CSV table of C-alpha atoms in Angstrom, one decimal:
chain,number,residue,atom,x,y,z
A,276,MET,CA,-77.6,-24.6,32.0
A,277,ALA,CA,-74.6,-24.6,29.7
A,278,THR,CA,-73.1,-21.6,31.4
A,279,ARG,CA,-73.6,-23.2,34.8
A,280,GLY,CA,-71.9,-26.3,33.5
A,281,VAL,CA,-68.9,-24.3,32.3
A,282,ARG,CA,-68.6,-22.5,35.6
A,283,SER,CA,-68.8,-25.8,37.5
A,284,ALA,CA,-66.0,-27.3,35.4
A,285,HIS,CA,-63.9,-24.2,36.0
A,286,GLU,CA,-64.5,-24.3,39.7
A,287,GLY,CA,-63.8,-28.1,39.9
A,288,ILE,CA,-60.4,-27.7,38.2
A,289,LEU,CA,-59.5,-25.0,40.7
A,290,ARG,CA,-60.6,-27.1,43.6
A,291,ARG,CA,-58.6,-30.0,42.5
A,292,GLN,CA,-55.5,-27.8,42.0
A,293,SER,CA,-55.8,-26.5,45.5
A,294,ALA,CA,-56.2,-30.0,46.9
A,295,ARG,CA,-53.4,-31.6,45.0
A,296,GLU,CA,-50.7,-29.0,44.2
A,297,SER,CA,-47.9,-27.7,46.4
A,298,ALA,CA,-48.4,-24.9,48.9
A,299,ALA,CA,-45.5,-23.2,47.1
A,300,ARG,CA,-47.7,-22.4,44.0
A,301,THR,CA,-47.7,-18.7,43.4
A,302,TYR,CA,-49.5,-17.2,40.4
A,303,ALA,CA,-52.5,-19.5,40.8
A,304,ARG,CA,-53.4,-17.9,44.2
A,305,ALA,CA,-53.8,-14.4,42.9
A,306,LEU,CA,-55.1,-15.4,39.4
A,307,PRO,CA,-57.8,-18.0,39.9
A,308,ILE,CA,-58.3,-18.6,36.2
A,309,VAL,CA,-58.1,-21.8,34.0
A,310,PRO,CA,-56.7,-20.9,30.6
A,311,VAL,CA,-58.0,-23.1,27.8
A,312,ARG,CA,-57.2,-21.1,24.7
A,313,ALA,CA,-54.8,-18.2,24.0
A,314,ARG,CA,-53.6,-16.1,21.1
A,315,GLY,CA,-51.4,-13.0,21.2
A,316,LEU,CA,-52.4,-10.9,24.2
A,317,THR,CA,-55.7,-12.7,24.8
A,318,ILE,CA,-56.4,-15.7,27.1
A,319,GLU,CA,-59.8,-17.4,27.3
A,320,GLY,CA,-60.6,-19.2,30.5
A,321,ALA,CA,-62.6,-22.4,31.1
A,322,ASP,CA,-65.4,-20.2,32.5
A,323,GLY,CA,-65.7,-18.5,29.0
A,324,ARG,CA,-64.2,-15.2,30.2
A,325,ARG,CA,-61.5,-13.4,28.1
A,326,TYR,CA,-58.5,-11.7,29.6
A,327,LEU,CA,-55.7,-9.3,28.3
A,328,ASP,CA,-52.5,-10.9,29.5
A,329,CYS,CA,-49.9,-8.4,30.7
A,330,LEU,CA,-48.0,-11.1,32.6
A,331,SER,CA,-46.9,-12.9,29.4
A,332,GLY,CA,-45.5,-15.9,31.3
A,333,ALA,CA,-43.5,-13.6,33.5
A,334,GLY,CA,-41.9,-12.0,30.4
A,335,THR,CA,-41.4,-15.3,28.5
A,336,LEU,CA,-43.9,-14.6,25.7
A,337,ALA,CA,-42.2,-11.9,23.6
A,338,LEU,CA,-44.6,-12.6,20.7
A,339,GLY,CA,-47.6,-13.4,23.0
A,340,HIS,CA,-49.4,-16.7,23.1
A,341,ASN,CA,-49.2,-19.1,20.1
A,342,HIS,CA,-47.8,-16.7,17.6
A,343,PRO,CA,-48.1,-18.2,14.0
A,344,VAL,CA,-44.3,-18.1,13.4
A,345,VAL,CA,-43.7,-20.0,16.6
A,346,LEU,CA,-46.3,-22.7,15.9
A,347,GLU,CA,-45.0,-23.1,12.3
A,348,ALA,CA,-41.5,-23.6,13.6
A,349,ILE,CA,-42.6,-26.2,16.1
A,350,ARG,CA,-44.7,-28.1,13.5
A,351,LYS,CA,-41.8,-28.1,11.1
A,352,VAL,CA,-39.6,-30.0,13.5
A,353,LEU,CA,-42.4,-32.4,14.5
A,354,ASP,CA,-43.2,-33.2,10.9
A,355,SER,CA,-39.5,-33.6,9.9
A,356,GLY,CA,-38.9,-36.7,12.1
A,357,ALA,CA,-36.0,-34.9,13.8
A,358,PRO,CA,-35.0,-36.1,17.2
A,359,LEU,CA,-36.7,-34.2,20.0
A,360,HIS,CA,-34.1,-35.1,22.5
A,361,ALA,CA,-30.4,-34.8,21.6
A,362,LEU,CA,-28.4,-34.1,24.8
A,363,ASP,CA,-25.7,-31.7,23.7
A,364,LEU,CA,-25.1,-33.2,20.2
A,365,ALA,CA,-24.9,-30.9,17.2
A,366,THR,CA,-28.2,-30.7,15.2
A,367,PRO,CA,-29.3,-28.5,12.4
A,368,VAL,CA,-32.0,-27.1,14.7
A,369,LYS,CA,-29.4,-26.1,17.3
A,370,ASP,CA,-27.0,-24.7,14.7
A,371,ALA,CA,-29.8,-22.5,13.4
A,372,PHE,CA,-30.6,-21.3,16.9
A,373,THR,CA,-27.0,-20.5,17.8
A,374,SER,CA,-26.5,-18.7,14.6
A,375,GLU,CA,-29.5,-16.5,15.1
A,376,LEU,CA,-28.7,-15.9,18.7
A,377,PHE,CA,-25.2,-14.7,17.9
A,378,ARG,CA,-26.6,-12.5,15.2
A,379,THR,CA,-28.6,-10.6,17.8
A,380,LEU,CA,-25.7,-10.2,20.3
A,381,PRO,CA,-23.6,-7.0,20.5
A,382,PRO,CA,-20.9,-7.6,17.8
A,383,ALA,CA,-18.0,-6.9,20.2
A,384,PHE,CA,-19.4,-9.7,22.5
A,385,ALA,CA,-20.4,-12.2,19.8
A,386,ASP,CA,-17.1,-12.1,18.0
A,387,ARG,CA,-15.3,-13.9,20.9
A,388,ALA,CA,-18.2,-15.7,22.6
A,389,ARG,CA,-19.0,-19.2,23.6
A,390,VAL,CA,-22.4,-20.6,24.5
A,391,GLN,CA,-23.3,-23.2,27.1
A,392,PHE,CA,-26.7,-24.8,26.9
A,393,CYS,CA,-28.0,-25.4,30.4
A,394,GLY,CA,-31.1,-26.9,32.1
A,395,PRO,CA,-34.4,-25.6,31.0
A,396,ALA,CA,-34.9,-22.6,33.3
A,397,GLY,CA,-33.1,-19.2,33.9
A,398,THR,CA,-32.1,-20.3,37.4
A,399,ASP,CA,-30.1,-23.2,35.8
A,400,ALA,CA,-28.2,-20.7,33.6
A,401,VAL,CA,-27.5,-18.5,36.7
A,402,GLU,CA,-26.0,-21.6,38.4
A,403,ALA,CA,-23.9,-22.3,35.4
A,404,ALA,CA,-22.6,-18.7,35.2
A,405,LEU,CA,-21.6,-18.7,38.9
A,406,LYS,CA,-19.8,-22.0,38.4
A,407,LEU,CA,-18.1,-20.7,35.3
A,408,VAL,CA,-16.6,-17.6,36.9
A,409,ARG,CA,-15.5,-19.5,40.0
A,410,ILE,CA,-13.7,-22.1,37.9
A,411,ALA,CA,-12.2,-19.5,35.6
A,412,THR,CA,-10.9,-17.2,38.3
A,413,GLY,CA,-10.1,-19.7,41.0
A,414,ARG,CA,-12.0,-17.5,43.4
A,415,ASP,CA,-15.2,-18.1,45.3
A,416,GLY,CA,-17.1,-14.9,46.4
A,417,ILE,CA,-19.7,-13.2,44.3
A,418,LEU,CA,-20.9,-9.5,44.3
A,419,ALA,CA,-24.7,-9.1,44.0
A,420,PHE,CA,-27.2,-6.4,44.7
A,421,THR,CA,-30.0,-5.4,46.9
A,422,GLY,CA,-33.4,-6.1,45.3
A,423,ALA,CA,-32.0,-8.7,42.9
A,424,TYR,CA,-33.8,-11.8,41.7
A,425,HIS,CA,-31.8,-14.5,39.9
A,426,GLY,CA,-33.9,-17.7,40.4
A,427,MET,CA,-34.9,-20.3,43.0
A,428,THR,CA,-32.2,-22.9,43.0
A,429,ALA,CA,-29.5,-22.7,45.8
A,430,GLY,CA,-26.9,-20.7,44.0
A,431,ALA,CA,-29.3,-18.4,42.4
A,432,LEU,CA,-31.0,-17.7,45.7
A,433,GLU,CA,-27.7,-16.9,47.2
A,434,VAL,CA,-27.3,-13.9,44.9
A,435,SER,CA,-30.9,-12.8,45.1
A,436,GLY,CA,-32.1,-10.0,47.4
A,437,GLY,CA,-33.3,-12.0,50.3
A,438,ALA,CA,-30.2,-14.2,50.8
A,439,THR,CA,-27.8,-14.2,53.7
A,440,ASP,CA,-25.1,-16.5,52.3
A,441,VAL,CA,-21.7,-15.4,53.5
A,442,ARG,CA,-20.0,-16.1,50.1
A,443,VAL,CA,-22.1,-13.3,48.6
A,444,THR,CA,-21.4,-9.6,49.2
A,445,ARG,CA,-24.5,-7.4,48.9
A,446,LEU,CA,-24.1,-4.0,47.2
A,447,PRO,CA,-26.6,-1.1,46.9
A,448,TYR,CA,-28.5,-0.9,43.7
A,449,PRO,CA,-29.4,2.6,42.6
A,450,HIS,CA,-33.1,3.5,43.1
A,451,ASP,CA,-34.6,6.9,42.5
A,452,TYR,CA,-37.7,6.4,44.6
A,453,ARG,CA,-36.4,4.2,47.4
A,454,CYS,CA,-32.7,5.2,47.3
A,455,PRO,CA,-30.8,3.3,50.0
A,456,PHE,CA,-28.9,6.6,50.8
A,457,GLY,CA,-32.1,8.7,50.8
A,458,VAL,CA,-31.0,11.0,48.0
A,459,GLY,CA,-31.8,9.4,44.7
A,460,GLY,CA,-30.8,10.6,41.2
A,461,GLU,CA,-27.2,11.1,40.2
A,462,ASN,CA,-26.0,11.5,43.8
A,463,GLY,CA,-27.6,8.3,44.9
A,464,ALA,CA,-26.0,6.4,42.0
A,465,GLU,CA,-22.6,8.0,42.7
A,466,LEU,CA,-22.8,6.9,46.4
A,467,ALA,CA,-23.7,3.4,45.3
A,468,ALA,CA,-20.7,3.3,43.0
A,469,ARG,CA,-18.4,4.7,45.6
A,470,TRP,CA,-19.6,2.1,48.1
A,471,THR,CA,-18.8,-0.7,45.6
A,472,GLU,CA,-15.3,0.7,45.1
A,473,SER,CA,-14.7,1.0,48.9
A,474,VAL,CA,-15.8,-2.6,49.5
A,475,LEU,CA,-13.3,-3.8,46.9
A,476,ASP,CA,-10.4,-1.6,47.7
A,477,ASP,CA,-10.6,-1.3,51.5
A,478,ALA,CA,-8.2,-3.9,52.9
A,479,LYS,CA,-10.4,-4.0,56.1
A,480,SER,CA,-13.7,-4.4,54.3
A,481,GLY,CA,-13.7,-8.2,54.9
A,482,VAL,CA,-14.4,-8.8,51.2
A,483,PRO,CA,-11.7,-10.6,49.3
A,484,LEU,CA,-11.4,-10.2,45.5
A,485,PRO,CA,-14.5,-12.0,44.2
A,486,ALA,CA,-15.1,-14.5,41.4
A,487,GLY,CA,-17.6,-12.2,39.7
A,488,MET,CA,-20.4,-9.6,39.9
A,489,ILE,CA,-23.9,-10.4,38.8
A,490,LEU,CA,-26.5,-7.7,38.1
A,491,GLU,CA,-29.8,-7.1,36.2
A,492,PRO,CA,-29.9,-4.1,33.9
A,493,VAL,CA,-33.5,-3.7,35.0
A,494,GLN,CA,-34.5,-5.4,38.2
A,495,GLY,CA,-37.8,-7.1,37.4
A,496,GLU,CA,-39.0,-9.0,40.4
A,497,GLY,CA,-37.3,-6.3,42.5
A,498,GLY,CA,-39.9,-3.8,41.4
A,499,VAL,CA,-39.0,-2.8,37.8
A,500,ASN,CA,-36.0,-0.7,38.7
A,501,PRO,CA,-33.9,0.3,35.7
A,502,ALA,CA,-30.2,0.8,36.4
A,503,PRO,CA,-28.8,4.2,35.3
A,504,ASP,CA,-26.8,3.7,32.1
A,505,ALA,CA,-23.8,5.7,33.5
A,506,TRP,CA,-23.9,3.5,36.7
A,507,MET,CA,-23.8,0.4,34.5
A,508,ARG,CA,-20.7,1.7,32.7
A,509,ARG,CA,-19.2,2.5,36.1
A,510,MET,CA,-19.8,-1.1,37.2
A,511,ARG,CA,-18.1,-2.3,34.0
A,512,GLN,CA,-15.1,-0.1,34.7
A,513,ILE,CA,-14.8,-1.2,38.3
A,514,THR,CA,-15.0,-4.9,37.5
A,515,GLU,CA,-12.8,-4.7,34.4
A,516,SER,CA,-10.0,-2.8,36.2
A,517,ARG,CA,-9.9,-5.4,38.9
A,518,SER,CA,-10.3,-8.5,36.6
A,519,ILE,CA,-13.7,-9.4,38.0
A,520,PRO,CA,-16.0,-11.0,35.5
A,521,LEU,CA,-19.3,-9.1,35.0
A,522,ILE,CA,-22.4,-11.3,34.6
A,523,ALA,CA,-25.5,-9.6,33.1
A,524,ASP,CA,-28.7,-11.4,33.9
A,525,GLU,CA,-30.9,-10.8,30.9
A,526,VAL,CA,-33.4,-13.6,31.6
A,527,GLN,CA,-36.3,-11.1,31.8
A,528,THR,CA,-34.9,-8.0,30.1
A,529,GLY,CA,-33.7,-9.7,26.9
A,530,VAL,CA,-35.2,-10.1,23.4
A,531,GLY,CA,-36.4,-6.5,22.9
A,532,ARG,CA,-38.3,-6.2,26.2
A,533,THR,CA,-36.6,-2.9,27.4
A,534,GLY,CA,-36.5,-1.2,24.0
A,535,ARG,CA,-33.1,-2.7,22.8
A,536,PHE,CA,-32.6,-6.3,21.9
A,537,TRP,CA,-30.5,-6.7,25.0
A,538,ALA,CA,-30.8,-4.3,27.9
A,539,VAL,CA,-27.0,-3.9,28.2
A,540,GLU,CA,-27.1,-2.1,24.8
A,541,HIS,CA,-28.7,0.9,26.4
A,542,SER,CA,-25.5,1.6,28.3
A,543,GLY,CA,-23.1,0.2,25.7
A,544,VAL,CA,-21.7,-2.2,28.3
A,545,ILE,CA,-20.1,-5.4,27.1
A,546,PRO,CA,-20.3,-7.9,29.9
A,547,ASP,CA,-18.1,-11.0,30.3
A,548,VAL,CA,-21.1,-13.3,30.7
A,549,MET,CA,-24.8,-13.0,29.7
A,550,VAL,CA,-27.5,-15.3,31.3
A,551,LEU,CA,-30.4,-15.8,28.9
A,552,SER,CA,-33.7,-17.7,29.2
A,553,LYS,CA,-37.5,-16.9,29.1
A,554,ALA,CA,-38.2,-15.3,25.7
A,555,ILE,CA,-35.2,-17.0,23.9
A,556,GLY,CA,-37.2,-20.3,23.8
A,557,GLY,CA,-40.2,-18.8,22.1
A,558,SER,CA,-42.5,-19.9,25.0
A,559,LEU,CA,-40.8,-23.3,25.6
A,560,PRO,CA,-38.1,-24.1,28.2
A,561,LEU,CA,-34.6,-23.0,27.1
A,562,ALA,CA,-31.6,-21.4,29.0
A,563,VAL,CA,-28.1,-20.6,27.9
A,564,VAL,CA,-25.0,-18.8,29.2
A,565,VAL,CA,-23.0,-16.8,26.7
A,566,TYR,CA,-19.5,-15.7,27.7
A,567,ARG,CA,-16.1,-14.5,26.6
A,568,ASP,CA,-13.9,-17.3,25.2
A,569,GLU,CA,-11.2,-16.5,27.8
A,570,LEU,CA,-13.4,-17.9,30.5
A,571,ASP,CA,-13.9,-21.2,28.6
A,572,VAL,CA,-11.5,-23.2,30.8
A,573,TRP,CA,-13.9,-25.6,32.5
A,574,PRO,CA,-13.3,-29.3,31.6
A,575,PRO,CA,-15.8,-31.5,29.7
A,576,GLY,CA,-18.7,-32.4,31.9
A,577,ALA,CA,-18.1,-29.5,34.3
A,578,HIS,CA,-21.7,-28.5,33.7
A,579,ALA,CA,-24.3,-30.7,32.1
A,580,GLY,CA,-28.0,-31.5,32.1
A,581,THR,CA,-30.3,-34.1,30.5
A,582,PHE,CA,-32.7,-31.6,29.0
A,583,ARG,CA,-30.3,-29.0,27.6
A,584,GLY,CA,-31.0,-30.0,24.0
A,585,ASN,CA,-34.7,-29.1,23.7
A,586,GLN,CA,-35.1,-29.1,19.9
A,587,LEU,CA,-38.7,-27.7,19.9
A,588,ALA,CA,-37.6,-24.8,22.2
A,589,MET,CA,-34.6,-24.1,19.9
A,590,ALA,CA,-36.8,-24.0,16.8
A,591,ALA,CA,-39.4,-21.8,18.5
A,592,GLY,CA,-36.6,-19.6,19.9
A,593,THR,CA,-35.0,-19.2,16.5
A,594,ALA,CA,-38.3,-18.1,15.0
A,595,THR,CA,-38.9,-15.6,17.9
A,596,LEU,CA,-35.4,-14.1,17.8
A,597,ALA,CA,-35.6,-13.6,14.0
A,598,TYR,CA,-39.1,-12.2,14.1
A,599,VAL,CA,-38.2,-9.6,16.8
A,600,ARG,CA,-35.1,-8.6,14.9
A,601,GLU,CA,-36.6,-8.4,11.5
A,602,ASN,CA,-39.7,-6.6,12.6
A,603,ARG,CA,-37.8,-4.1,14.8
A,604,LEU,CA,-40.0,-5.0,17.8
A,605,ALA,CA,-37.4,-3.6,20.2
A,606,GLU,CA,-37.8,-0.2,18.7
A,607,ARG,CA,-41.6,-0.7,18.9
A,608,ALA,CA,-41.3,-1.6,22.6
A,609,ALA,CA,-39.3,1.6,23.2
A,610,SER,CA,-41.8,4.0,21.7
A,611,LEU,CA,-44.9,2.2,23.1
A,612,GLY,CA,-43.2,2.1,26.5
A,613,THR,CA,-42.6,5.8,26.5
A,614,ARG,CA,-46.3,6.4,25.7
A,615,MET,CA,-47.5,4.1,28.4
A,616,LEU,CA,-45.2,5.6,31.0
A,617,ALA,CA,-46.4,9.1,30.1
A,618,GLN,CA,-50.1,8.1,30.5
A,619,LEU,CA,-49.4,6.2,33.8
A,620,GLY,CA,-47.5,9.3,35.0
A,621,ALA,CA,-50.7,11.3,34.5
A,622,LEU,CA,-52.6,8.7,36.4
A,623,ALA,CA,-50.1,9.0,39.3
A,624,ASP,CA,-50.7,12.8,39.3
A,625,GLU,CA,-54.4,12.0,39.8
A,626,PHE,CA,-54.2,9.4,42.5
A,627,PRO,CA,-52.0,9.8,45.6
A,628,CYS,CA,-51.9,6.0,46.1
A,629,ILE,CA,-49.5,5.8,43.2
A,630,GLY,CA,-46.1,6.7,44.6
A,631,ASP,CA,-44.0,6.0,41.5
A,632,VAL,CA,-44.2,5.0,37.9
A,633,ARG,CA,-41.0,3.6,36.3
A,634,GLY,CA,-39.7,1.2,33.7
A,635,ARG,CA,-38.0,0.8,30.4
A,636,GLY,CA,-39.7,-0.3,27.2
A,637,LEU,CA,-42.5,-2.8,27.9
A,638,MET,CA,-41.2,-3.5,31.3
A,639,ILE,CA,-43.2,-1.2,33.6
A,640,GLY,CA,-43.9,-0.9,37.3
A,641,ILE,CA,-46.5,1.2,39.3
A,642,GLU,CA,-45.7,1.4,43.0
A,643,LEU,CA,-48.7,1.6,45.3
A,644,VAL,CA,-48.2,3.5,48.6
A,645,ASP,CA,-50.3,4.5,51.6
A,646,PRO,CA,-51.7,7.9,50.7
A,647,GLU,CA,-52.7,8.6,54.3
A,648,SER,CA,-49.1,8.4,55.6
A,649,ALA,CA,-46.7,11.2,55.4
A,650,PRO,CA,-43.7,10.8,53.1
A,651,GLU,CA,-40.4,10.0,54.7
A,652,PRO,CA,-38.4,13.2,55.4
A,653,ALA,CA,-36.1,14.1,52.6
A,654,LEU,CA,-32.4,14.2,53.4
A,655,PRO,CA,-30.3,17.3,52.7
A,656,ASP,CA,-28.8,17.5,49.3
A,657,ALA,CA,-25.6,15.4,49.1
A,658,PRO,CA,-22.4,17.4,48.7
A,659,ASP,CA,-21.3,18.1,45.2
A,660,ALA,CA,-19.4,15.2,43.8
A,661,PRO,CA,-18.3,14.1,40.3
A,662,PRO,CA,-21.6,12.4,39.2
A,663,VAL,CA,-21.9,8.9,37.8
A,664,GLY,CA,-23.5,10.6,34.8
A,665,ALA,CA,-26.4,12.6,33.6
A,666,ASP,CA,-28.4,9.9,32.0
A,667,SER,CA,-30.9,8.1,34.2
A,668,GLY,CA,-31.0,4.8,32.4
A,669,GLY,CA,-34.8,4.7,32.1
A,670,ALA,CA,-37.8,6.9,31.8
A,671,PRO,CA,-37.9,9.5,34.6
A,672,SER,CA,-39.8,8.4,37.6
A,673,SER,CA,-43.0,10.2,38.1
A,674,GLY,CA,-45.7,10.0,40.8
A,675,ALA,CA,-47.8,11.9,43.3
A,676,ASP,CA,-45.0,12.3,45.9
A,677,SER,CA,-43.2,15.6,45.8
A,678,ALA,CA,-39.6,15.6,44.5
A,679,ASP,CA,-38.4,17.3,47.8
A,680,ALA,CA,-39.9,14.6,50.0
A,681,GLY,CA,-39.1,10.9,50.5
A,682,PRO,CA,-41.3,8.0,49.5
A,683,ARG,CA,-44.5,7.0,51.4
A,684,PRO,CA,-44.8,3.6,53.0
A,685,ALA,CA,-45.4,0.7,50.5
A,686,ALA,CA,-49.0,-0.5,50.4
A,687,PRO,CA,-49.1,-4.2,49.5
A,688,LEU,CA,-52.8,-4.4,50.3
A,689,LEU,CA,-53.6,-1.6,47.9
A,690,ALA,CA,-51.5,-3.3,45.2
A,691,ALA,CA,-53.3,-6.6,45.7
A,692,ALA,CA,-56.6,-4.8,45.5
A,693,VAL,CA,-55.6,-3.2,42.2
A,694,GLN,CA,-54.6,-6.6,40.9
A,695,ARG,CA,-58.0,-8.1,41.9
A,696,GLU,CA,-59.8,-5.2,40.3
A,697,CYS,CA,-57.8,-5.6,37.1
A,698,LEU,CA,-58.7,-9.3,37.0
A,699,ARG,CA,-62.4,-8.4,37.4
A,700,ARG,CA,-62.0,-6.2,34.3
A,701,GLY,CA,-60.3,-8.9,32.3
A,702,LEU,CA,-56.7,-7.7,32.8
A,703,ILE,CA,-53.9,-9.9,34.1
A,704,VAL,CA,-51.1,-8.1,35.9
A,705,GLU,CA,-48.4,-9.3,38.3
A,706,LEU,CA,-47.1,-7.9,41.6
A,707,GLY,CA,-43.5,-7.5,42.6
A,708,GLY,CA,-41.0,-5.2,44.4
A,709,ARG,CA,-40.5,-4.5,48.0
A,710,HIS,CA,-43.5,-6.0,50.0
A,711,GLU,CA,-45.2,-6.9,46.7
A,712,SER,CA,-46.4,-3.3,46.3
A,713,VAL,CA,-45.5,-2.8,42.6
A,714,VAL,CA,-48.1,-3.6,39.9
A,715,ARG,CA,-46.1,-4.9,36.9
A,716,LEU,CA,-46.9,-4.8,33.2
A,717,LEU,CA,-45.1,-7.2,30.8
A,718,PRO,CA,-47.2,-7.2,27.7
A,719,PRO,CA,-46.0,-9.0,24.6
A,720,LEU,CA,-44.0,-6.9,22.1
A,721,THR,CA,-46.7,-7.5,19.6
A,722,ILE,CA,-49.4,-5.6,21.5
A,723,SER,CA,-51.3,-3.3,19.2
A,724,ASP,CA,-52.1,0.4,19.8
A,725,GLU,CA,-55.8,-0.5,20.4
A,726,GLN,CA,-54.9,-3.2,22.9
A,727,THR,CA,-52.5,-0.8,24.7
A,728,SER,CA,-55.3,1.7,25.1
A,729,ALA,CA,-57.6,-1.1,26.5
A,730,VAL,CA,-54.9,-2.2,29.0
A,731,LEU,CA,-54.3,1.4,30.2
A,732,ASP,CA,-58.1,2.1,30.5
A,733,ARG,CA,-58.7,-1.1,32.5
A,734,LEU,CA,-55.8,-0.4,34.8
A,735,ALA,CA,-57.0,3.2,35.3
A,736,ASP,CA,-60.5,2.0,36.2
A,737,ALA,CA,-59.0,-0.5,38.7
A,738,VAL,CA,-56.9,2.1,40.4
A,739,ALA,CA,-59.9,4.5,40.5
A,740,ALA,CA,-62.1,1.7,42.1
A,741,VAL,CA,-59.5,1.0,44.8
A,742,ALA,CA,-59.0,4.8,45.5
A,743,ARG,CA,-62.7,5.2,46.0
A,744,GLU,CA,-62.9,2.5,48.6
A,745,PRO,CA,-59.3,2.1,49.8
A,746,VAL,CA,-58.0,-0.9,51.5
A,747,ARG,CA,-56.4,0.3,54.7
A,748,ALA,CA,-52.7,0.2,54.0
A,749,VAL,CA,-50.4,-1.0,56.8
A,750,ARG,CA,-46.7,-0.8,57.2
A,751,PRO,CA,-45.2,-4.1,56.1
C-alpha cells in the first residue's frame, strides 16, 4: 500500500505539471521523474527510484548535487544576517567571489580584466557581451558559427545555429564527423578558416567589419563538438589582426568541465571577452561577462538587472571555484574523460548504430546513426595546403563508420530510445546535436571511478537493448 501511495503521489505531480506548465517545457518531457532528494551524482525520485545524474543541470553542477562545501557556504551567508539582495553594491560576499574568479582566469587575461554582473542566466551574459562589443566598436554585425547555442533570449538566439537574423554572419565550425566541406580533419579546419578570412577580406562578400565574433570552445548543445586548438588560435589571429573582439562562450565549458579550468586554455587563446554562467554559481543562478579593460567604455546603466547581485549564488560560486581549483578537478576531468572516451570508442566498434564518439574532459557525446543506411560517399582528398595545425583539439573521434567514408544519417529515434533505456536503468542523460541524435554525458567533476564504471555499464546495456530491437531510423 505504501509503495502504491508513493507511486500515486509521483504520478499526480507529473499530471499537474502537464496540465499547468507551458508547452515549452523540455527536460520534463523526456525525463518523467520527480526529484525529491539529491547528493553528488545521485537523485532520488518521488517514486523511490534512484538515478545516476549525467545531466548535472545541463552542466551547472560541477560538484554534483548539494555538495557539503556549497551548502556550508550558503548557510554561512544565511546565518550571518547579510543582505540577500544588493543590486550591484559592493559586499564582502561579492568581493570574495570576484577575487576567486580572477584567481582562476588565465593571468594574461585577468591582469587587465573587468567584470560585469548580469541577469541570472547565461543567455543574459551573452546579451551583455553583444551589447558591450557593439558599444565599444561602434559596429553592429556579429560573426557566429553553425551549430552554435548561446541562449534563448533575442540576441542570444540571433547568434545561435538556427537563427536567420541579417545582422549575424554564419561561419562554418570545424567538425570531423559531419564536416561542412565533407573532408574533416586538418583540411576541413583549414577550409573553415579560409572561408572566414574570405568573408572578412572580400570587398564583395556583403559582410562589413563586424563588432565581434562569438564562439564556443566546445559546442555543447550543438552535439559536443570540440574546436581544434590550432583552429582556435587561427580565429584569434584573424580577429586580432582585424580589431574584431573575440567572445568565448564558456557558459557550459567552464570550471574544469573540459579538462582545463577554462576551455580556452587548451589552445592558449586569450579572448577579449568571456561569457560565464552555469557552474560559476555553484548550482544557483549567476552570470557574468569578463572582458579586457579597453572595452570598458559603456556608460553607467548601459547594462543592468535587478537580480545581478545574488549573494547566495556568489557564496556558492566562490566555494565551487575554490574547491575545483584546490582539488585539481580539471585534471581529474581530463584523465577520466580520456578513459570514458576510450571505452565508448570500443562500444562504437561493437555497435554500428554509434556513428561517432567525441568530447573533451567530462563533456562527451555519442552520435546515433541509422546503421541500415549507407554512409555518405567520401569526397576526394582536399589538395595539399598549409594546415591549420596538427592538433585536433579534443579526443580523436571514433566510431563504427570507416575513415574513408562519410557519416551515416542521424538517427534521432534511436537516440531517444537509448535515452529511455538509460532512464529505465537509472541513468539520466541528455540529447543534443543535429536532429537531437547525440547522447550527451555531463557528469559532475566529483564522479568516482566506481560511479564512472556504473554509468558506462548502464549506457552500454541501453545501447545493446536498442540495437537488439532497433527503432526504425528515418532521415530527419
